[in-house]
Amino acid sequence: MSDPMRPRASLRTAVVWEVLKDALDRRVKATGRDALDVLDTGGGSGNFAVPAARLGHRVTVVDPSPNALFALERRAAEAGVADRVKGVQGDAHGLFDVVERGGYDAVLCHGVLEYVDDPAEGVRNAVAALRPEGVLSLLAAGLGGAVLARALAGHFKEAQKALEDPNGRWGEGDPVPHRFTVEQLTALVEGAGLRVGAVHGVRVFADLVPGVLVDTEPGALDALLKLEAAAAEFPAFHSVATQLHVLGETQAAADA
């Protein structure tokens, strides 16, 4: 995976990274500690873990793929943060076989809920890993974005199938087992005992704009990034976003 700081990859990660960085900065101020303990479930090769470690935080990445963890180790070393990034093999279901409960100031759960059998259990496990004053960064596939993408590609029956399917799937060939609405994700977060601090739509336009336009038109990438950031907070665009980001806070963190 690419870094959130690299231009092309930033279309997919910029909004989430800015929200996450702000949340981590607020936890630093609230705790008085320069370095936080961060858990990144399903963190793969370190798309967010390495930038978080660059801020000085200690990051544990849990991922089922040995190849991803090998790439994480190499990437952390190249970034000079190998001493602050630890990768362990595991998954959301057996999270506490490899990490401790209640040991983290922030937990990232990005691109995980789509693939677990029980999304509610996945969120509960992520929350159980938090300290009493902690934040959860939850990123998952949005239903509306998939419906819109299938329709714009001319696959109208698949678009309707996704719209009506309980899991938001457009057919047997759909590689994503679960997609979510904002209401579903916020209900999962609140059901696990957290307060919803913010909701953002991610990749509202990025997946719909022809890549050749972004790559060749002068200033197009920067303008698109600014548009994505501006639209991310508007509820009207959440229903068509490719991904949805929810920031959840423990009550103690929200009060801090």
PDB file of C-alpha atoms in Angstrom:
ATOM      1  CA  MET A   1       0.000   0.000   0.000  1.00  0.00           C
ATOM      2  CA  SER A   2       1.043   3.617  -0.468  1.00  0.00           C
ATOM      3  CA  ASP A   3       1.574   6.232   2.180  1.00  0.00           C
ATOM      4  CA  PRO A   4      -1.218   8.672   3.033  1.00  0.00           C
ATOM      5  CA  MET A   5       1.361  11.347   2.249  1.00  0.00           C
ATOM      6  CA  ARG A   6       1.900  10.229  -1.348  1.00  0.00           C
ATOM      7  CA  PRO A   7      -0.303  12.161  -3.780  1.00  0.00           C
ATOM      8  CA  ARG A   8      -2.225   9.377  -5.602  1.00  0.00           C
ATOM      9  CA  ALA A   9      -2.822   7.351  -2.450  1.00  0.00           C
ATOM     10  CA  SER A  10      -3.990  10.456  -0.615  1.00  0.00           C
ATOM     11  CA  LEU A  11      -7.249  10.373  -2.575  1.00  0.00           C
ATOM     12  CA  ARG A  12      -8.132   7.263  -0.596  1.00  0.00           C
ATOM     13  CA  THR A  13      -6.646   8.186   2.765  1.00  0.00           C
ATOM     14  CA  ALA A  14      -6.400  11.957   3.202  1.00  0.00           C
ATOM     15  CA  VAL A  15      -9.761  12.540   4.892  1.00  0.00           C
ATOM     16  CA  VAL A  16      -9.337   9.650   7.321  1.00  0.00           C
ATOM     17  CA  TRP A  17      -5.754  10.568   8.117  1.00  0.00           C
ATOM     18  CA  GLU A  18      -6.633  14.173   8.979  1.00  0.00           C
ATOM     19  CA  VAL A  19      -9.458  13.077  11.304  1.00  0.00           C
ATOM     20  CA  LEU A  20      -7.250  10.426  12.900  1.00  0.00           C
ATOM     21  CA  LYS A  21      -4.278  12.750  13.348  1.00  0.00           C
ATOM     22  CA  ASP A  22      -6.511  15.336  15.013  1.00  0.00           C
ATOM     23  CA  ALA A  23      -7.942  12.680  17.346  1.00  0.00           C
ATOM     24  CA  LEU A  24      -4.449  11.488  18.304  1.00  0.00           C
ATOM     25  CA  ASP A  25      -3.292  15.064  18.900  1.00  0.00           C
ATOM     26  CA  ARG A  26      -6.259  15.639  21.211  1.00  0.00           C
ATOM     27  CA  ARG A  27      -5.463  12.471  23.149  1.00  0.00           C
ATOM     28  CA  VAL A  28      -1.842  13.636  23.532  1.00  0.00           C
ATOM     29  CA  LYS A  29      -3.032  16.919  25.031  1.00  0.00           C
ATOM     30  CA  ALA A  30      -5.570  15.214  27.277  1.00  0.00           C
ATOM     31  CA  THR A  31      -3.167  12.576  28.602  1.00  0.00           C
ATOM     32  CA  GLY A  32      -0.057  14.728  28.793  1.00  0.00           C
ATOM     33  CA  ARG A  33       1.880  11.915  27.105  1.00  0.00           C
ATOM     34  CA  ASP A  34       3.780  12.523  23.877  1.00  0.00           C
ATOM     35  CA  ALA A  35       3.535   8.878  22.832  1.00  0.00           C
ATOM     36  CA  LEU A  36       0.252   6.985  22.715  1.00  0.00           C
ATOM     37  CA  ASP A  37      -0.327   3.262  22.380  1.00  0.00           C
ATOM     38  CA  VAL A  38      -2.183   2.613  19.134  1.00  0.00           C
ATOM     39  CA  LEU A  39      -3.670  -0.671  17.920  1.00  0.00           C
ATOM     40  CA  ASP A  40      -4.280  -1.071  14.187  1.00  0.00           C
ATOM     41  CA  THR A  41      -6.471  -4.105  13.506  1.00  0.00           C
ATOM     42  CA  GLY A  42      -6.196  -5.329   9.933  1.00  0.00           C
ATOM     43  CA  GLY A  43      -3.486  -2.730   9.430  1.00  0.00           C
ATOM     44  CA  GLY A  44      -1.749  -4.623   6.651  1.00  0.00           C
ATOM     45  CA  SER A  45       1.486  -3.100   5.438  1.00  0.00           C
ATOM     46  CA  GLY A  46       1.160   0.021   7.566  1.00  0.00           C
ATOM     47  CA  ASN A  47      -0.872   2.496   5.552  1.00  0.00           C
ATOM     48  CA  PHE A  48      -1.748   4.328   8.760  1.00  0.00           C
ATOM     49  CA  ALA A  49       0.562   2.640  11.265  1.00  0.00           C
ATOM     50  CA  VAL A  50       3.783   4.028   9.838  1.00  0.00           C
ATOM     51  CA  PRO A  51       2.561   7.655   9.635  1.00  0.00           C
ATOM     52  CA  ALA A  52       1.219   7.329  13.209  1.00  0.00           C
ATOM     53  CA  ALA A  53       4.603   6.036  14.338  1.00  0.00           C
ATOM     54  CA  ARG A  54       6.238   9.004  12.614  1.00  0.00           C
ATOM     55  CA  LEU A  55       4.253  11.185  15.010  1.00  0.00           C
ATOM     56  CA  GLY A  56       6.016   9.383  17.851  1.00  0.00           C
ATOM     57  CA  HIS A  57       3.329   6.874  18.813  1.00  0.00           C
ATOM     58  CA  ARG A  58       3.811   3.167  19.524  1.00  0.00           C
ATOM     59  CA  VAL A  59       1.741   1.140  17.067  1.00  0.00           C
ATOM     60  CA  THR A  60       0.802  -2.534  17.159  1.00  0.00           C
ATOM     61  CA  VAL A  61      -0.547  -3.910  13.885  1.00  0.00           C
ATOM     62  CA  VAL A  62      -2.660  -7.078  13.904  1.00  0.00           C
ATOM     63  CA  ASP A  63      -3.166  -8.682  10.509  1.00  0.00           C
ATOM     64  CA  PRO A  64      -3.798 -12.253   9.315  1.00  0.00           C
ATOM     65  CA  SER A  65      -1.398 -11.971   6.361  1.00  0.00           C
ATOM     66  CA  PRO A  66       2.272 -12.849   6.894  1.00  0.00           C
ATOM     67  CA  ASN A  67       3.126 -11.120   3.631  1.00  0.00           C
ATOM     68  CA  ALA A  68       1.497  -7.892   4.775  1.00  0.00           C
ATOM     69  CA  LEU A  69       3.344  -8.022   8.074  1.00  0.00           C
ATOM     70  CA  PHE A  70       6.633  -8.600   6.271  1.00  0.00           C
ATOM     71  CA  ALA A  71       5.912  -5.537   4.115  1.00  0.00           C
ATOM     72  CA  LEU A  72       5.025  -3.598   7.275  1.00  0.00           C
ATOM     73  CA  GLU A  73       8.367  -4.489   8.866  1.00  0.00           C
ATOM     74  CA  ARG A  74      10.267  -3.391   5.776  1.00  0.00           C
ATOM     75  CA  ARG A  75       8.299  -0.193   5.415  1.00  0.00           C
ATOM     76  CA  ALA A  76       8.697   0.759   9.070  1.00  0.00           C
ATOM     77  CA  ALA A  77      12.439   0.224   8.771  1.00  0.00           C
ATOM     78  CA  GLU A  78      12.630   2.400   5.657  1.00  0.00           C
ATOM     79  CA  ALA A  79      10.719   5.136   7.494  1.00  0.00           C
ATOM     80  CA  GLY A  80      13.039   4.913  10.499  1.00  0.00           C
ATOM     81  CA  VAL A  81      10.280   3.899  12.926  1.00  0.00           C
ATOM     82  CA  ALA A  82      10.940   0.154  13.287  1.00  0.00           C
ATOM     83  CA  ASP A  83      11.349   0.587  17.048  1.00  0.00           C
ATOM     84  CA  ARG A  84       7.802   1.990  17.327  1.00  0.00           C
ATOM     85  CA  VAL A  85       5.929  -0.460  15.073  1.00  0.00           C
ATOM     86  CA  LYS A  86       5.184  -4.061  16.001  1.00  0.00           C
ATOM     87  CA  GLY A  87       3.339  -6.512  13.756  1.00  0.00           C
ATOM     88  CA  VAL A  88       1.549  -9.604  15.066  1.00  0.00           C
ATOM     89  CA  GLN A  89      -0.397 -12.199  13.133  1.00  0.00           C
ATOM     90  CA  GLY A  90      -4.054 -12.465  14.112  1.00  0.00           C
ATOM     91  CA  ASP A  91      -7.568 -11.263  13.324  1.00  0.00           C
ATOM     92  CA  ALA A  92     -10.470  -9.341  14.836  1.00  0.00           C
ATOM     93  CA  HIS A  93     -12.233 -12.492  16.029  1.00  0.00           C
ATOM     94  CA  GLY A  94      -9.281 -13.728  18.088  1.00  0.00           C
ATOM     95  CA  LEU A  95      -7.921 -10.287  18.890  1.00  0.00           C
ATOM     96  CA  PHE A  96      -7.178 -10.980  22.538  1.00  0.00           C
ATOM     97  CA  ASP A  97      -5.171 -14.044  21.716  1.00  0.00           C
ATOM     98  CA  VAL A  98      -2.449 -11.648  20.547  1.00  0.00           C
ATOM     99  CA  VAL A  99      -3.033  -8.285  22.297  1.00  0.00           C
ATOM    100  CA  GLU A 100      -4.175  -7.196  25.747  1.00  0.00           C
ATOM    101  CA  ARG A 101      -7.586  -5.881  26.678  1.00  0.00           C
ATOM    102  CA  GLY A 102      -7.810  -2.255  27.694  1.00  0.00           C
ATOM    103  CA  GLY A 103      -4.252  -1.454  26.687  1.00  0.00           C
ATOM    104  CA  TYR A 104      -4.618   1.180  23.949  1.00  0.00           C
ATOM    105  CA  ASP A 105      -5.344   4.879  23.672  1.00  0.00           C
ATOM    106  CA  ALA A 106      -6.605   4.502  20.122  1.00  0.00           C
ATOM    107  CA  VAL A 107      -7.794   1.570  18.032  1.00  0.00           C
ATOM    108  CA  LEU A 108      -7.985   1.622  14.239  1.00  0.00           C
ATOM    109  CA  CYS A 109     -10.467  -0.730  12.611  1.00  0.00           C
ATOM    110  CA  HIS A 110     -10.119   0.050   8.904  1.00  0.00           C
ATOM    111  CA  GLY A 111     -11.434  -2.293   6.223  1.00  0.00           C
ATOM    112  CA  VAL A 112     -12.150  -5.042   8.745  1.00  0.00           C
ATOM    113  CA  LEU A 113     -15.904  -5.077   9.368  1.00  0.00           C
ATOM    114  CA  GLU A 114     -16.628  -5.884   5.727  1.00  0.00           C
ATOM    115  CA  TYR A 115     -14.955  -9.271   6.114  1.00  0.00           C
ATOM    116  CA  VAL A 116     -15.887 -10.529   9.594  1.00  0.00           C
ATOM    117  CA  ASP A 117     -18.818 -12.870  10.153  1.00  0.00           C
ATOM    118  CA  ASP A 118     -20.162 -10.756  13.013  1.00  0.00           C
ATOM    119  CA  PRO A 119     -19.488  -7.013  12.585  1.00  0.00           C
ATOM    120  CA  ALA A 120     -20.978  -6.222  16.003  1.00  0.00           C
ATOM    121  CA  GLU A 121     -18.500  -8.587  17.653  1.00  0.00           C
ATOM    122  CA  GLY A 122     -15.694  -6.982  15.661  1.00  0.00           C
ATOM    123  CA  VAL A 123     -16.594  -3.538  17.001  1.00  0.00           C
ATOM    124  CA  ARG A 124     -17.012  -4.842  20.567  1.00  0.00           C
ATOM    125  CA  ASN A 125     -13.548  -6.398  20.439  1.00  0.00           C
ATOM    126  CA  ALA A 126     -12.038  -3.170  19.133  1.00  0.00           C
ATOM    127  CA  VAL A 127     -13.710  -1.203  21.930  1.00  0.00           C
ATOM    128  CA  ALA A 128     -12.606  -3.735  24.548  1.00  0.00           C
ATOM    129  CA  ALA A 129      -9.000  -3.028  23.558  1.00  0.00           C
ATOM    130  CA  LEU A 130      -9.390   0.654  24.509  1.00  0.00           C
ATOM    131  CA  ARG A 131      -8.320   2.268  27.745  1.00  0.00           C
ATOM    132  CA  PRO A 132     -11.066   4.078  29.725  1.00  0.00           C
ATOM    133  CA  GLU A 133     -10.171   7.257  27.823  1.00  0.00           C
ATOM    134  CA  GLY A 134      -9.811   6.101  24.242  1.00  0.00           C
ATOM    135  CA  VAL A 135     -10.893   6.636  20.636  1.00  0.00           C
ATOM    136  CA  LEU A 136     -11.932   4.250  17.878  1.00  0.00           C
ATOM    137  CA  SER A 137     -11.345   4.992  14.202  1.00  0.00           C
ATOM    138  CA  LEU A 138     -13.751   2.876  12.163  1.00  0.00           C
ATOM    139  CA  LEU A 139     -13.624   2.757   8.361  1.00  0.00           C
ATOM    140  CA  ALA A 140     -15.913   0.496   6.327  1.00  0.00           C
ATOM    141  CA  ALA A 141     -17.414   0.126   2.858  1.00  0.00           C
ATOM    142  CA  GLY A 142     -20.451   2.295   2.193  1.00  0.00           C
ATOM    143  CA  LEU A 143     -23.588   0.877   0.626  1.00  0.00           C
ATOM    144  CA  GLY A 144     -24.511   3.922  -1.403  1.00  0.00           C
ATOM    145  CA  GLY A 145     -21.134   4.195  -3.102  1.00  0.00           C
ATOM    146  CA  ALA A 146     -21.400   0.638  -4.406  1.00  0.00           C
ATOM    147  CA  VAL A 147     -24.943   1.148  -5.686  1.00  0.00           C
ATOM    148  CA  LEU A 148     -23.914   4.328  -7.481  1.00  0.00           C
ATOM    149  CA  ALA A 149     -20.802   2.725  -8.987  1.00  0.00           C
ATOM    150  CA  ARG A 150     -22.732  -0.257 -10.373  1.00  0.00           C
ATOM    151  CA  ALA A 151     -25.420   2.010 -11.823  1.00  0.00           C
ATOM    152  CA  LEU A 152     -22.914   4.340 -13.494  1.00  0.00           C
ATOM    153  CA  ALA A 153     -21.206   1.298 -15.006  1.00  0.00           C
ATOM    154  CA  GLY A 154     -24.514   0.301 -16.569  1.00  0.00           C
ATOM    155  CA  HIS A 155     -25.111  -2.660 -14.239  1.00  0.00           C
ATOM    156  CA  PHE A 156     -28.565  -1.562 -13.157  1.00  0.00           C
ATOM    157  CA  LYS A 157     -29.793  -4.942 -11.911  1.00  0.00           C
ATOM    158  CA  GLU A 158     -26.672  -5.335  -9.780  1.00  0.00           C
ATOM    159  CA  ALA A 159     -27.168  -1.818  -8.405  1.00  0.00           C
ATOM    160  CA  GLN A 160     -30.716  -2.687  -7.361  1.00  0.00           C
ATOM    161  CA  LYS A 161     -29.558  -6.004  -5.913  1.00  0.00           C
ATOM    162  CA  ALA A 162     -27.005  -4.211  -3.718  1.00  0.00           C
ATOM    163  CA  LEU A 163     -29.640  -1.708  -2.648  1.00  0.00           C
ATOM    164  CA  GLU A 164     -32.013  -4.443  -1.524  1.00  0.00           C
ATOM    165  CA  ASP A 165     -29.546  -6.994  -0.160  1.00  0.00           C
ATOM    166  CA  PRO A 166     -29.206  -7.044   3.676  1.00  0.00           C
ATOM    167  CA  ASN A 167     -25.427  -7.054   3.320  1.00  0.00           C
ATOM    168  CA  GLY A 168     -25.284  -4.604   0.427  1.00  0.00           C
ATOM    169  CA  ARG A 169     -23.894  -7.147  -2.048  1.00  0.00           C
ATOM    170  CA  TRP A 170     -24.553  -6.802  -5.782  1.00  0.00           C
ATOM    171  CA  GLY A 171     -24.203 -10.505  -6.632  1.00  0.00           C
ATOM    172  CA  GLU A 172     -22.254 -13.723  -6.241  1.00  0.00           C
ATOM    173  CA  GLY A 173     -19.170 -12.160  -7.809  1.00  0.00           C
ATOM    174  CA  ASP A 174     -19.095  -9.301  -5.307  1.00  0.00           C
ATOM    175  CA  PRO A 175     -15.798  -9.495  -3.380  1.00  0.00           C
ATOM    176  CA  VAL A 176     -17.128  -7.511  -0.411  1.00  0.00           C
ATOM    177  CA  PRO A 177     -19.217  -9.566   2.081  1.00  0.00           C
ATOM    178  CA  HIS A 178     -20.715  -6.576   3.950  1.00  0.00           C
ATOM    179  CA  ARG A 179     -21.439  -2.929   3.213  1.00  0.00           C
ATOM    180  CA  PHE A 180     -22.932  -0.415   5.591  1.00  0.00           C
ATOM    181  CA  THR A 181     -25.010   2.724   5.895  1.00  0.00           C
ATOM    182  CA  VAL A 182     -24.099   5.515   8.300  1.00  0.00           C
ATOM    183  CA  GLU A 183     -26.991   4.461  10.512  1.00  0.00           C
ATOM    184  CA  GLN A 184     -25.729   0.882  10.711  1.00  0.00           C
ATOM    185  CA  LEU A 185     -22.156   1.897  11.558  1.00  0.00           C
ATOM    186  CA  THR A 186     -23.109   4.460  14.174  1.00  0.00           C
ATOM    187  CA  ALA A 187     -25.488   1.919  15.746  1.00  0.00           C
ATOM    188  CA  LEU A 188     -22.602  -0.569  16.002  1.00  0.00           C
ATOM    189  CA  VAL A 189     -20.376   2.031  17.636  1.00  0.00           C
ATOM    190  CA  GLU A 190     -23.031   3.185  20.080  1.00  0.00           C
ATOM    191  CA  GLY A 191     -24.054  -0.398  20.776  1.00  0.00           C
ATOM    192  CA  ALA A 192     -20.489  -1.094  21.887  1.00  0.00           C
ATOM    193  CA  GLY A 193     -20.709   1.743  24.424  1.00  0.00           C
ATOM    194  CA  LEU A 194     -18.988   4.584  22.602  1.00  0.00           C
ATOM    195  CA  ARG A 195     -20.161   8.049  21.724  1.00  0.00           C
ATOM    196  CA  VAL A 196     -20.019   9.002  18.042  1.00  0.00           C
ATOM    197  CA  GLY A 197     -17.656  11.946  17.735  1.00  0.00           C
ATOM    198  CA  ALA A 198     -17.695  12.444  13.970  1.00  0.00           C
ATOM    199  CA  VAL A 199     -18.851  10.851  10.717  1.00  0.00           C
ATOM    200  CA  HIS A 200     -17.190  11.426   7.355  1.00  0.00           C
ATOM    201  CA  GLY A 201     -17.809  10.238   3.819  1.00  0.00           C
ATOM    202  CA  VAL A 202     -14.638   8.960   2.158  1.00  0.00           C
ATOM    203  CA  ARG A 203     -13.989   8.793  -1.587  1.00  0.00           C
ATOM    204  CA  VAL A 204     -17.203  10.593  -2.443  1.00  0.00           C
ATOM    205  CA  PHE A 205     -15.907  11.602  -5.879  1.00  0.00           C
ATOM    206  CA  ALA A 206     -12.492   9.956  -6.214  1.00  0.00           C
ATOM    207  CA  ASP A 207     -13.777   6.616  -7.517  1.00  0.00           C
ATOM    208  CA  LEU A 208     -16.105   8.274 -10.013  1.00  0.00           C
ATOM    209  CA  VAL A 209     -13.613  10.641 -11.646  1.00  0.00           C
ATOM    210  CA  PRO A 210     -11.613   9.179 -14.583  1.00  0.00           C
ATOM    211  CA  GLY A 211      -8.046   8.516 -13.476  1.00  0.00           C
ATOM    212  CA  VAL A 212      -6.623  10.026 -16.648  1.00  0.00           C
ATOM    213  CA  LEU A 213      -8.218  13.352 -15.751  1.00  0.00           C
ATOM    214  CA  VAL A 214      -6.664  13.370 -12.277  1.00  0.00           C
ATOM    215  CA  ASP A 215      -3.259  12.325 -13.562  1.00  0.00           C
ATOM    216  CA  THR A 216      -2.974  14.651 -16.553  1.00  0.00           C
ATOM    217  CA  GLU A 217      -4.971  17.797 -15.801  1.00  0.00           C
ATOM    218  CA  PRO A 218      -2.743  20.381 -14.055  1.00  0.00           C
ATOM    219  CA  GLY A 219      -3.891  20.982 -10.483  1.00  0.00           C
ATOM    220  CA  ALA A 220      -6.709  18.419 -10.732  1.00  0.00           C
ATOM    221  CA  LEU A 221      -5.442  16.146  -7.966  1.00  0.00           C
ATOM    222  CA  ASP A 222      -5.058  18.962  -5.469  1.00  0.00           C
ATOM    223  CA  ALA A 223      -8.466  20.373  -6.349  1.00  0.00           C
ATOM    224  CA  LEU A 224     -10.083  16.946  -5.997  1.00  0.00           C
ATOM    225  CA  LEU A 225      -8.430  16.436  -2.615  1.00  0.00           C
ATOM    226  CA  LYS A 226      -9.836  19.759  -1.413  1.00  0.00           C
ATOM    227  CA  LEU A 227     -13.281  18.859  -2.754  1.00  0.00           C
ATOM    228  CA  GLU A 228     -13.193  15.487  -0.981  1.00  0.00           C
ATOM    229  CA  ALA A 229     -12.231  17.173   2.288  1.00  0.00           C
ATOM    230  CA  ALA A 230     -14.991  19.770   1.935  1.00  0.00           C
ATOM    231  CA  ALA A 231     -17.687  17.217   1.095  1.00  0.00           C
ATOM    232  CA  ALA A 232     -16.648  14.640   3.714  1.00  0.00           C
ATOM    233  CA  GLU A 233     -18.555  16.244   6.588  1.00  0.00           C
ATOM    234  CA  PHE A 234     -21.780  16.921   4.688  1.00  0.00           C
ATOM    235  CA  PRO A 235     -24.413  14.286   5.580  1.00  0.00           C
ATOM    236  CA  ALA A 236     -25.899  14.617   2.101  1.00  0.00           C
ATOM    237  CA  PHE A 237     -22.762  13.043   0.608  1.00  0.00           C
ATOM    238  CA  HIS A 238     -22.440  10.217   3.133  1.00  0.00           C
ATOM    239  CA  SER A 239     -25.055   8.196   1.285  1.00  0.00           C
ATOM    240  CA  VAL A 240     -22.944   8.062  -1.898  1.00  0.00           C
ATOM    241  CA  ALA A 241     -19.469   7.659  -0.400  1.00  0.00           C
ATOM    242  CA  THR A 242     -17.412   4.581  -1.262  1.00  0.00           C
ATOM    243  CA  GLN A 243     -16.362   4.342   2.387  1.00  0.00           C
ATOM    244  CA  LEU A 244     -17.678   5.688   5.669  1.00  0.00           C
ATOM    245  CA  HIS A 245     -15.525   6.786   8.579  1.00  0.00           C
ATOM    246  CA  VAL A 246     -16.850   6.960  12.130  1.00  0.00           C
ATOM    247  CA  LEU A 247     -14.845   8.276  15.053  1.00  0.00           C
ATOM    248  CA  GLY A 248     -16.050   6.835  18.347  1.00  0.00           C
ATOM    249  CA  GLU A 249     -14.988   8.012  21.808  1.00  0.00           C
ATOM    250  CA  THR A 250     -15.333   6.547  25.262  1.00  0.00           C
ATOM    251  CA  GLN A 251     -17.358   8.795  27.549  1.00  0.00           C
ATOM    252  CA  ALA A 252     -14.245   9.681  29.512  1.00  0.00           C
ATOM    253  CA  ALA A 253     -12.431  10.699  26.333  1.00  0.00           C
ATOM    254  CA  ALA A 254     -15.407  12.741  25.152  1.00  0.00           C
ATOM    255  CA  ASP A 255     -15.501  14.584  28.489  1.00  0.00           C
ATOM    256  CA  ALA A 256     -11.761  15.227  28.587  1.00  0.00           C
TER     257      ALA A 256
END
